[in-house]
Coordinates of C-alpha atoms in Angstrom, one line a residue:
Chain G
X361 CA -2.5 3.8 36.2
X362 CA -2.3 0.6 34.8
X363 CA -4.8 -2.7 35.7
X364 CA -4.4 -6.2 34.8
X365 CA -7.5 -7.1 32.4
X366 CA -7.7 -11.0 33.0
X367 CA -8.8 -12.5 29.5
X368 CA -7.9 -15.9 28.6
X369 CA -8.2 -18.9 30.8
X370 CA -5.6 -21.2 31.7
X371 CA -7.2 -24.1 30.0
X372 CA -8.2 -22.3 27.1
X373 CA -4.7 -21.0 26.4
X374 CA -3.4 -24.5 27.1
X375 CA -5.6 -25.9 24.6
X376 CA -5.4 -23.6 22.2
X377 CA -1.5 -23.9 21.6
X378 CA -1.1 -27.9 22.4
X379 CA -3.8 -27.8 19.4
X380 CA -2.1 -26.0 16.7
X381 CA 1.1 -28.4 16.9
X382 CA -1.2 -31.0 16.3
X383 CA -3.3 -29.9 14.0
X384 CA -0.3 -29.3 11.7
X385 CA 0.6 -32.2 12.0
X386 CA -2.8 -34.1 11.3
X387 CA -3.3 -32.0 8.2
X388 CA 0.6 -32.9 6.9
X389 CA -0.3 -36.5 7.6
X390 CA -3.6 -36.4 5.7
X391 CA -1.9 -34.7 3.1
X392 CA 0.1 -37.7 3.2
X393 CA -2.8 -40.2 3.1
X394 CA -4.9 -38.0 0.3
X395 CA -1.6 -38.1 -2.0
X396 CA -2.5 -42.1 -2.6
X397 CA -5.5 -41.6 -4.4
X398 CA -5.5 -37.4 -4.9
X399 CA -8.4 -37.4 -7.1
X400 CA -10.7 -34.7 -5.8
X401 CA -11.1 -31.3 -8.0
X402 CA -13.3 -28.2 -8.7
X403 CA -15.1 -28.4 -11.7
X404 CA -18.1 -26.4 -13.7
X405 CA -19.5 -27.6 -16.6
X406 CA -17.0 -30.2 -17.4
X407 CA -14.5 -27.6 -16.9
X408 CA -12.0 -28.3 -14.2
X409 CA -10.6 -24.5 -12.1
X410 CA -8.6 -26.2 -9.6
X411 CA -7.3 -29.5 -9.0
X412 CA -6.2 -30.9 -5.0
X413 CA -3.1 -30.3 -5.7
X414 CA -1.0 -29.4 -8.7
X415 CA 2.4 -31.6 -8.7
X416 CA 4.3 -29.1 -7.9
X417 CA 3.1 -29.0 -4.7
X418 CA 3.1 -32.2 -3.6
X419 CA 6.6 -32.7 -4.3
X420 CA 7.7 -29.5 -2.7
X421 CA 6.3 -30.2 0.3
X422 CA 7.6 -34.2 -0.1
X423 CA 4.4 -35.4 0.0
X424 CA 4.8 -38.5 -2.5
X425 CA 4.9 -42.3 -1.6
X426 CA 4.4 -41.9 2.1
X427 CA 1.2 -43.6 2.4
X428 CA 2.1 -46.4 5.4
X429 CA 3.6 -43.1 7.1
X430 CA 1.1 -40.9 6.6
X431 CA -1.0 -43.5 8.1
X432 CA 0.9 -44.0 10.9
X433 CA 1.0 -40.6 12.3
X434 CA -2.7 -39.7 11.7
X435 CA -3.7 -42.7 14.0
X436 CA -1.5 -41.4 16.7
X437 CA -2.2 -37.9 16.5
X438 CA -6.1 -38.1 16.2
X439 CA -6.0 -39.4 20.0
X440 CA -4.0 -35.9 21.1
X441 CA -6.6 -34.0 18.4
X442 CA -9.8 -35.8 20.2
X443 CA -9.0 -35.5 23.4
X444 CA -7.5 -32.1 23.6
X445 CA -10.8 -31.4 21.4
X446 CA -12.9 -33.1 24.2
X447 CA -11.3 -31.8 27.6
X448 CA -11.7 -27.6 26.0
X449 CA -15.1 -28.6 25.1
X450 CA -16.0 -29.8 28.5
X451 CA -14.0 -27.2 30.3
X452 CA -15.8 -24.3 28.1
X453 CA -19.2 -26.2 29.6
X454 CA -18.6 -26.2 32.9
X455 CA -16.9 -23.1 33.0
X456 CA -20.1 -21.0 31.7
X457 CA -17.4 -19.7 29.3
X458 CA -19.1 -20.8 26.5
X459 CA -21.5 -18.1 27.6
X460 CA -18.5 -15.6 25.5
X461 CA -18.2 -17.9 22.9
X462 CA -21.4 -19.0 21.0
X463 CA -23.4 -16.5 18.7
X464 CA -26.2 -14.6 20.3
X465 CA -29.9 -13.7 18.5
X466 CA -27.8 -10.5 17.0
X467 CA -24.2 -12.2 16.3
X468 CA -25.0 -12.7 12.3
X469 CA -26.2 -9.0 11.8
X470 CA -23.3 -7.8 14.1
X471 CA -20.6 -10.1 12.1
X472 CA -21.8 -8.5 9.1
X473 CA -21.0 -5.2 10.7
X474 CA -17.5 -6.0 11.9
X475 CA -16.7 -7.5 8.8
X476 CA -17.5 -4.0 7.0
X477 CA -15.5 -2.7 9.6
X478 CA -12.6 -4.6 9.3
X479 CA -12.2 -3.5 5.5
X480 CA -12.3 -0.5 6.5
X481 CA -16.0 0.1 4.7
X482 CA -18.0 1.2 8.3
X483 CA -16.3 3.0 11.1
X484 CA -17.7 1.8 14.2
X485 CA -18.0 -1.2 15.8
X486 CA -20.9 -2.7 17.3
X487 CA -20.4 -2.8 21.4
X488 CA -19.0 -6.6 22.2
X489 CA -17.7 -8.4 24.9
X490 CA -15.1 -10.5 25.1
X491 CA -15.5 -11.6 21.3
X492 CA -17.1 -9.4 18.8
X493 CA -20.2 -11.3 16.9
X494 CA -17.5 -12.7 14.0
X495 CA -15.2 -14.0 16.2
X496 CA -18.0 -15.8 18.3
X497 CA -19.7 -17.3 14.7
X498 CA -15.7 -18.0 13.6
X499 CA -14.7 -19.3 17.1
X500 CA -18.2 -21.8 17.6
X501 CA -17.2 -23.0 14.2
X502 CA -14.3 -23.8 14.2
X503 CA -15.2 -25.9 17.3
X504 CA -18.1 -27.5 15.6
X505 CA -15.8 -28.0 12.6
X506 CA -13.0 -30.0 14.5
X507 CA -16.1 -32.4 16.0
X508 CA -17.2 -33.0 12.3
X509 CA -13.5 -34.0 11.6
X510 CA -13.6 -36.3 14.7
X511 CA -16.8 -37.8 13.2
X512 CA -15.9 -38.2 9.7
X513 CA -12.7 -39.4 10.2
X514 CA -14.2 -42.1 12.0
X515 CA -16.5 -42.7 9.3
X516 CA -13.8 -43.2 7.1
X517 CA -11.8 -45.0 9.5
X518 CA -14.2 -48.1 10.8
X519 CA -17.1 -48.0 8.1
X520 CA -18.3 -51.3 9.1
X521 CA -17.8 -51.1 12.8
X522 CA -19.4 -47.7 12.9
X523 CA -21.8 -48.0 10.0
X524 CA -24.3 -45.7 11.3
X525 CA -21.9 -43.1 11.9
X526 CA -20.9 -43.4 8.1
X527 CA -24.7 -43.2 7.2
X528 CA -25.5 -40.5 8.5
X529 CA -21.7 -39.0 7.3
X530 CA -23.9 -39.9 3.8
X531 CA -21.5 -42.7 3.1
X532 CA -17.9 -44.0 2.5
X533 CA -17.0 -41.7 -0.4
X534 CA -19.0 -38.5 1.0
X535 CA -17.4 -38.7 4.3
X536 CA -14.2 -38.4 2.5
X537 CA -14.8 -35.8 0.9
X538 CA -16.5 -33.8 4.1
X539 CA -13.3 -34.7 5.8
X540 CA -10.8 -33.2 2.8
X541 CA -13.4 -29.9 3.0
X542 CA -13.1 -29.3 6.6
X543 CA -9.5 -29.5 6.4
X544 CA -9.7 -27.0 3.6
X545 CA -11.7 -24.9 5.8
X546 CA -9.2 -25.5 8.5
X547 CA -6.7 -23.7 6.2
X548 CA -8.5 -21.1 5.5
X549 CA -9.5 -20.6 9.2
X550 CA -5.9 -20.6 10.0
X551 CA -4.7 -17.7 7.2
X552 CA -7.5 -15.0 8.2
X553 CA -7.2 -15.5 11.8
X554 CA -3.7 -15.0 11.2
X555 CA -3.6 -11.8 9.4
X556 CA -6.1 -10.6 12.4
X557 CA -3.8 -11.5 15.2
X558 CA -0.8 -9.7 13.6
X559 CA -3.5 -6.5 12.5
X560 CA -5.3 -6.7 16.0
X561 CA -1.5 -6.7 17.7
X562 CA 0.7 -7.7 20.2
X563 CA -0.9 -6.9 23.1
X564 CA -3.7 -9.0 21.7
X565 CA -1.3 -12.0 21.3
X566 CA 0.3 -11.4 24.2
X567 CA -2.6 -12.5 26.1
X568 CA -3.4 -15.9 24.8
X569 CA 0.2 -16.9 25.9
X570 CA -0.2 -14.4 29.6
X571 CA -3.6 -14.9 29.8
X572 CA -4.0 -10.9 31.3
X573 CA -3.9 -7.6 28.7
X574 CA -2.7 -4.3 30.9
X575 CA -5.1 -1.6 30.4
X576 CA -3.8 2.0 31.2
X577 CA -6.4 4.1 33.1
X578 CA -6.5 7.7 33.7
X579 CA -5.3 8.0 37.3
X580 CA -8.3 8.9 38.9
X581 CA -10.4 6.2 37.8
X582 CA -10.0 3.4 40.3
X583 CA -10.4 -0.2 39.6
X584 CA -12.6 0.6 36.6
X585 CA -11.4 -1.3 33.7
X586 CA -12.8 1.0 30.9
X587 CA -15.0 0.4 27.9
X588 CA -12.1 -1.1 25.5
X589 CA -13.7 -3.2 23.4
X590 CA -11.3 -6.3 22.6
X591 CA -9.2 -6.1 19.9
X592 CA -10.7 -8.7 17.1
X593 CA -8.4 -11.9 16.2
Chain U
X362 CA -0.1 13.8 49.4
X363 CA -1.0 10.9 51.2
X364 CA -3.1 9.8 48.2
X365 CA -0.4 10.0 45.5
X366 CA 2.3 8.1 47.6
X367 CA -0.5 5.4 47.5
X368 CA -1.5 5.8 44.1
X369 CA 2.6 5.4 43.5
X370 CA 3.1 1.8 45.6
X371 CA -0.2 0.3 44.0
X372 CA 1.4 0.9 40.5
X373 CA 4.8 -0.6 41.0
X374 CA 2.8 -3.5 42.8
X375 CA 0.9 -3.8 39.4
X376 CA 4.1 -3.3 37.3
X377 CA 5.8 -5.9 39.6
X378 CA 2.9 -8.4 39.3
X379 CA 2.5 -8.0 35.4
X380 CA 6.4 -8.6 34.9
X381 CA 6.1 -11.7 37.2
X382 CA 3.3 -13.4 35.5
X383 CA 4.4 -12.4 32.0
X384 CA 7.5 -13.9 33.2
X385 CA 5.9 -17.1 34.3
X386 CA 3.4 -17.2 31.4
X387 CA 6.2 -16.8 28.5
X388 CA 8.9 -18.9 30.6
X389 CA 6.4 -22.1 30.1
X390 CA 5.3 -21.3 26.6
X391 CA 9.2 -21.5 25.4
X392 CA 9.9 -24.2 27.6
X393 CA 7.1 -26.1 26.6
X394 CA 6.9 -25.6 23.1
X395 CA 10.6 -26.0 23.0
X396 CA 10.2 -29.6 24.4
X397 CA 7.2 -30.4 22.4
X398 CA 9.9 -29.5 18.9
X399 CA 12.8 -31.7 20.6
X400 CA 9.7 -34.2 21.1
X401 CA 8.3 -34.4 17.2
X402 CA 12.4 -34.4 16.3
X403 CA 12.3 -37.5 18.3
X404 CA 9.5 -39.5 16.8
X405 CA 10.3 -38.1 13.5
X406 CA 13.7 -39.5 13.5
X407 CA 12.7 -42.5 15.4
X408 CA 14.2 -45.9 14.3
X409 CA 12.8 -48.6 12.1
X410 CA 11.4 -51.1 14.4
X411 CA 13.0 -54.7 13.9
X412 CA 12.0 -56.2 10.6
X413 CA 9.6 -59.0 10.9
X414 CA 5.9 -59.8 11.1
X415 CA 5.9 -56.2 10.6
X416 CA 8.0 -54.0 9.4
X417 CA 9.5 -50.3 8.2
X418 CA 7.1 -48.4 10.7
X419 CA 8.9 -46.3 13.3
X420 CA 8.8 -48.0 16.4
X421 CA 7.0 -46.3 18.6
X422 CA 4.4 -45.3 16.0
X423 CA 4.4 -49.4 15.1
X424 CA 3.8 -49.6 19.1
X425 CA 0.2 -46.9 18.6
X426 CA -0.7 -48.6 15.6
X427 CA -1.0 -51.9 17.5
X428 CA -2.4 -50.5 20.7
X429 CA -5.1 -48.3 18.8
X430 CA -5.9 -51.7 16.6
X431 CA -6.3 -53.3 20.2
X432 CA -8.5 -50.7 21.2
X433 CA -10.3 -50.4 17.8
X434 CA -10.8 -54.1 18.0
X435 CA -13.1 -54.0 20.7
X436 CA -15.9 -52.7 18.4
X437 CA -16.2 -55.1 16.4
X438 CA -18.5 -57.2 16.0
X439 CA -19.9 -60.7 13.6
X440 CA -23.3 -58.4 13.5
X441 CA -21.7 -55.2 11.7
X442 CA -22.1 -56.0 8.3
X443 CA -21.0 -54.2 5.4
X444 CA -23.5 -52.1 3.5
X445 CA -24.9 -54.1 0.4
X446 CA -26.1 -53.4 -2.8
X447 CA -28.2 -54.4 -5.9
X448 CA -26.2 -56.2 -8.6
X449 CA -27.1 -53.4 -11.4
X450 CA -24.7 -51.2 -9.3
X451 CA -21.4 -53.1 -9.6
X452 CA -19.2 -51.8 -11.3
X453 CA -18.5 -53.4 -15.1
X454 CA -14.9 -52.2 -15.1
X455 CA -13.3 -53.9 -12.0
X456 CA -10.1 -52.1 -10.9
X457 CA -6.8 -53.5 -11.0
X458 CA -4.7 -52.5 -8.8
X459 CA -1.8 -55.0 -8.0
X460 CA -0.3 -58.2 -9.4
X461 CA 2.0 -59.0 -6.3
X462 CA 2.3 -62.5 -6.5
X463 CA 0.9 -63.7 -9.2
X464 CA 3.9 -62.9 -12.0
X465 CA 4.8 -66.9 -12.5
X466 CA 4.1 -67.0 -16.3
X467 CA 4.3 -70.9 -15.6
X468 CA 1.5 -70.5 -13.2
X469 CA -1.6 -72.7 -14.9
X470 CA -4.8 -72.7 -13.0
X471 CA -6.1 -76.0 -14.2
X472 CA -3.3 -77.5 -12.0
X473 CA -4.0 -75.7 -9.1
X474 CA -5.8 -76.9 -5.8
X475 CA -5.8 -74.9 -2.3
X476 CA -3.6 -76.4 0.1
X477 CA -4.9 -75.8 3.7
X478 CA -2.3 -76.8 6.1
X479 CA -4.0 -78.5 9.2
X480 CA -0.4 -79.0 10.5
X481 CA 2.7 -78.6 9.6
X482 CA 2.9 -82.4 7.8
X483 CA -1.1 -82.6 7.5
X484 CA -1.9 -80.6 4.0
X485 CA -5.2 -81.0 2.6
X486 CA -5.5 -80.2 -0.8
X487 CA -9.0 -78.8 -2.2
X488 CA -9.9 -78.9 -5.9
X489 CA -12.0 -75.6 -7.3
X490 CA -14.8 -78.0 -8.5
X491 CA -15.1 -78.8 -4.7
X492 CA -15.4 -75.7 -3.7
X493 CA -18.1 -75.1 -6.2
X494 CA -20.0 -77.7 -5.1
X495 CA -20.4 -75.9 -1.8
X496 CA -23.2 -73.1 -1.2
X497 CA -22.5 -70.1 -2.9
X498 CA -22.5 -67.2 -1.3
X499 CA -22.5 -63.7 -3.4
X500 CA -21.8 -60.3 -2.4
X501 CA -21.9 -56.3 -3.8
X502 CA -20.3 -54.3 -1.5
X503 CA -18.1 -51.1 -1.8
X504 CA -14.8 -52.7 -2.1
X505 CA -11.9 -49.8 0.2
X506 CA -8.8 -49.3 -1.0
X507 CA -5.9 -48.2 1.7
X508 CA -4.9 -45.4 -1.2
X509 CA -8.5 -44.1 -1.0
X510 CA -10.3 -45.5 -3.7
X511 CA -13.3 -47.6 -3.1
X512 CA -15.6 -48.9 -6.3
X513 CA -18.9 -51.6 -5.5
X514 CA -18.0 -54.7 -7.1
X515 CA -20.1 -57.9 -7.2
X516 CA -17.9 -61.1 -6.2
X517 CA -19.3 -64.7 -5.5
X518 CA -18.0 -67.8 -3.9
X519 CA -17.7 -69.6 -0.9
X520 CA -18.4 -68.0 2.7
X521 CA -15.5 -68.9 4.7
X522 CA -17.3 -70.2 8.2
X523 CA -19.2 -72.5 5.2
X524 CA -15.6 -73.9 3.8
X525 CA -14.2 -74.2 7.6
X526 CA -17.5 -76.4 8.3
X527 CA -17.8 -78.4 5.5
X528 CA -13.7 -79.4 5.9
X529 CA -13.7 -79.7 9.3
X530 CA -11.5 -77.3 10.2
X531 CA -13.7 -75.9 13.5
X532 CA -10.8 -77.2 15.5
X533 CA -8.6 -74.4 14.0
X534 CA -11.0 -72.0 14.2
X535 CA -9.9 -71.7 18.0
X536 CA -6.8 -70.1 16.6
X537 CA -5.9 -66.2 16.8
X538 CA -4.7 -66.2 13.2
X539 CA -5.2 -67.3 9.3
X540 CA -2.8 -67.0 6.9
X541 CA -2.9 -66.9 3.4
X542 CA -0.2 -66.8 0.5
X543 CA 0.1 -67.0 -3.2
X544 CA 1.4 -70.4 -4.9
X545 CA 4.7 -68.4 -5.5
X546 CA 4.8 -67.0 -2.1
X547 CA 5.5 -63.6 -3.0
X548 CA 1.7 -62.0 -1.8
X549 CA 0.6 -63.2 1.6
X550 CA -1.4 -61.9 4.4
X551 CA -2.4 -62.1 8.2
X552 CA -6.1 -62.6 9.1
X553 CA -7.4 -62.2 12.8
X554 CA -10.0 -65.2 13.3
X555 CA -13.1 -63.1 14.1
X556 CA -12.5 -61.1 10.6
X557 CA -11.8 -64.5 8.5
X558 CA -15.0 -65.9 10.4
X559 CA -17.1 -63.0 9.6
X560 CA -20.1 -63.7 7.7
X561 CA -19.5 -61.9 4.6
X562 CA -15.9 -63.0 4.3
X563 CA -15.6 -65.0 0.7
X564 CA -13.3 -67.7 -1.2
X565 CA -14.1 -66.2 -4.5
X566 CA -14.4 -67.5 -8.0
X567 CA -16.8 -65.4 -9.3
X568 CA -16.6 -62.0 -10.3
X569 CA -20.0 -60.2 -11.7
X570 CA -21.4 -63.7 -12.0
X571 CA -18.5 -65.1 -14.3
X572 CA -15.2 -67.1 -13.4
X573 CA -12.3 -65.4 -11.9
X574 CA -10.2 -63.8 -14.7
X575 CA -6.0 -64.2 -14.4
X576 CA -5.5 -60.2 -13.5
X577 CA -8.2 -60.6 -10.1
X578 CA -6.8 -63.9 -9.0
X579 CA -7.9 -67.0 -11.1
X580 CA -8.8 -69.2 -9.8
X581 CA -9.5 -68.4 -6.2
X582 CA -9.1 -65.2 -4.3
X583 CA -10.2 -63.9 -1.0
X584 CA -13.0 -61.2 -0.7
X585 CA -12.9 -59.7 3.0
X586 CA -15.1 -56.3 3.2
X587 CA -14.4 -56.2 6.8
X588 CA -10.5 -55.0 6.1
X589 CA -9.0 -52.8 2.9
X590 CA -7.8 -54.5 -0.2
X591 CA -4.5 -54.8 0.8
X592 CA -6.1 -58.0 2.5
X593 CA -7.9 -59.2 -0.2
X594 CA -5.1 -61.4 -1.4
X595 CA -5.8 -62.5 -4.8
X596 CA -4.6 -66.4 -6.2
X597 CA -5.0 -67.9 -3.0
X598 CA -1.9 -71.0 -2.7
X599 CA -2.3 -71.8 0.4
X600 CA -4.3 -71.4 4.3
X601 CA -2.9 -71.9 7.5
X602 CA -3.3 -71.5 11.1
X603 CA -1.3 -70.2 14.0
X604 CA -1.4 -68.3 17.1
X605 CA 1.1 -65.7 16.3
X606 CA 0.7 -63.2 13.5
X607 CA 1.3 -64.5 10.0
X608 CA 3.8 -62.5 8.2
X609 CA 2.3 -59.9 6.2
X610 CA 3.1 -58.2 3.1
X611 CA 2.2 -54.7 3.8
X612 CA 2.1 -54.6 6.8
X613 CA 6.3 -55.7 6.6
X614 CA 6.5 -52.2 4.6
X615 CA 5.1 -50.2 7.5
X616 CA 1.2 -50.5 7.1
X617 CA -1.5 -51.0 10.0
X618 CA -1.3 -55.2 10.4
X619 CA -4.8 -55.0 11.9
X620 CA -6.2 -52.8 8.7
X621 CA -9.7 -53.2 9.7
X622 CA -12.6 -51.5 8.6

């Protein structure tokens, strides 16, 4: 028989998709903003590997000359980013459903595990709750990572206003950069969690829109939601 | 028997509830995230607001830029100073970055004087070697630019609360506004009062201890850490006063008015 397996929360689900929008649209803005002075690079030795960004890539995604613009929309949009930011934070507090979410004494070992696991080099996985150890070390940090945009982008924002909060950013020109790397990270973030929604499902992505997953039982075990350890993503 | 006619309603009841709240749940999702498209087409496609003080911005993101500058506003404070350093760490190379306003090849600085217009018939006109025979103030900060850039640079002159003393021009300070232009009028700004009044905000004629050179606004230029260099208007024609917001040069091509740091 089947049982509905409540997973996600309201909030959370609310939060989750009301962030993505504008996210997107915070990182097209910066992108925006960065073009003006795009100066930042990988190098070794002298030697540069990669440069933020090749031309080519600015001007296919019309990036050039939209400073003022790029301006514009990143002051609006960091109110919806904060606050949305602030009200899952303080929900996932009060809730006690930060209990699913943060890494426990075993989540780094574990990760390490499900990672082998996920390329296909280990078979089992180790027994999880709601979010297997990766997705609660991915899931903290990404949280964590959005605050330490927040803060460096304010930082770089009011640097005299909110000199301390520059200082201890390590500066003008180092909360920059912090700012441009945690929207990197963002990126990348956003491309593996990706690829584990589509390999964990739709039943798994169905939920974070329903908010339930239906779990077939055998018939005569009532009300007994089973063992099924949650699909990663 | 009995059992399995149970087990039979409790399933459909299930089936029944699971299509009603996937319903619901995938109903708001589309609806919602339809909206929230027709919404971003909206803004994105937004009108120009009216040309003026300001200008080129979409209007209702000119309307958030001003609101979040009123909120923003709130935090600042005489006190907040910007982060100094020691003269060895200015830079030698000074960057260039704009000659808006200062293209009049008939322009010759030893005819200059600042005009400060105490009314719109009252100008006083100031000499350089006047100014230089005020206190001088000097400052190495890490000069912002709006594209990104910053760069410490070491500029000296006069603090601008010591020139508004010294000419008697308290009675303005009341004002909400300074404004500044080039001789040619084609560079100008708008200056809140408490930014123009803060304590490290500089007439300069001294750049890394020597006169202005032409390129960074000989003879006189402003030097305001609190706001990017888009403020910092360089060959400094004239001052004035007013209530409303000067006009401003970019913030008529759709930048932040406020531009505070």
């Amino acid at each position: 028989m089947k049982i509905i397996k409540e997973k996600h929360s309201l909030v959370m689900r609310w939060t989750h998709w009301i962030n993505f929008p504008i996210l997107g649209i915070m990182i097209w803005s910066g992108l925006l903003i960065y073009w003006a002075n795009h100066s930042y690079s990988i190098s070794i030795f002298g030697f540069t590997l990669f440069r933020f960004f090749p031309d080519s890539f600015f001007t296919f995604l019309h990036i050039p000359y939209r400073l003022a613009e790029g301006m514009a929309f990143h002051f609006l949009f960091m109110w919806f980013f904060a606050l949305n930011g602030f009200f899952y934070v303080l929900y996932t507090l009060i809730s006690g459903e930060w209990r699913q979410l943060i890494p426990q004494k075993n989540s780094f070992t574990e990760a390490w595990q499900v990672i082998l696991h996920d390329l296909h080099i280990r078979r089992s996985l180790p027994a999880q709750n709601k979010y297997n150890a990766a997705q609660r070390i991915a899931y903290t940090a990404i949280i964590l990572m959005g605050f330490g945009s927040l803060f460096t982008g304010l930082a770089i924002y009011k640097p005299v206003q909110f000199y301390w909060i520059c200082w201890l950013c390590g500066g003008y020109h180092f909360a920059r950069i912090l700012h441009f790397a945690l929207t990197i990270g963002y990126v990348f973030f956003f491309l593996i969690h990706v690829v584990q929604v589509i390999l964990a499902g739709w039943r798994n992505f169905s939920s974070v829109i329903s908010g339930f997953e239906v779990i077939e039982t055998s018939q005569k075990v009532h009300g007994e939601a089973g063992n099924n350890s949650d699909d990663p993503a | 028997m009995k059992n399995q006619i149970d087990e039979k309603r409790d399933n459909n009841a299930v089936d029944k509830k699971i299509k009603r709240r996937s319903f619901i749940a995938y109903l708001t999702f589309l609806t919602v995230g339809l909206s929230a498209f027709e919404g971003w087409k909206w803004l994105y496609h937004a009108p120009s607001e009216t040309p003026g003080v300001t200008g080129r911005a979409r209007k209702p993101l000119r309307a958030a830029l001003n609101k979040t500058e009123s909120f923003f506003k709130q935090f600042f404070s005489p006190d907040h100073l910007v982060k100094t350093y020691p003269k060895s760490w200015a830079a030698k190379n000074v960057r260039v970055n704009s000659d808006i306003g200062m293209t009049d090849k008939n322009f010759n600085p030893e005819n200059w004087s600042l005009s400060v217009l105490r009314s719109d018939t009252d100008v006083l006109k100031i000499s350089l070697k006047e100014l230089r025979e005020l206190p001088k103030t000097e400052i190495v900060f890490d000069f912002k630019c709006v594209e990104g850039w910053d760069q410490i640079q070491h500029w000296g002159g006069v603090k601008f609360a010591d020139f508004i003393t010294h000419f008697r021009l308290e009675a303005h300070t009341g004002m909400a506004y300074v404004g500044m232009k080039t001789p040619d009028g084609k560079y100008f700004v708008g200056l809140d009062m408490e930014s123009a009044m803060h304590p490290q905000t500089i007439l300069a004629y001294e750049m890394n201890g020597q006169p202005l050179i032409p390129q960074h606004g000989e003879p006189l230029r402003l030097i305001i850490p609190v706001k990017y260099g888009i403020k910092n208007l360089k060959r400094i024609g004239t001052i004035s006063f007013s209530n409303q917001r000067p006009a401003d040069y970019w913030a008529m091509r759709g930048y932040d008015y406020y531009s505070g740091l």
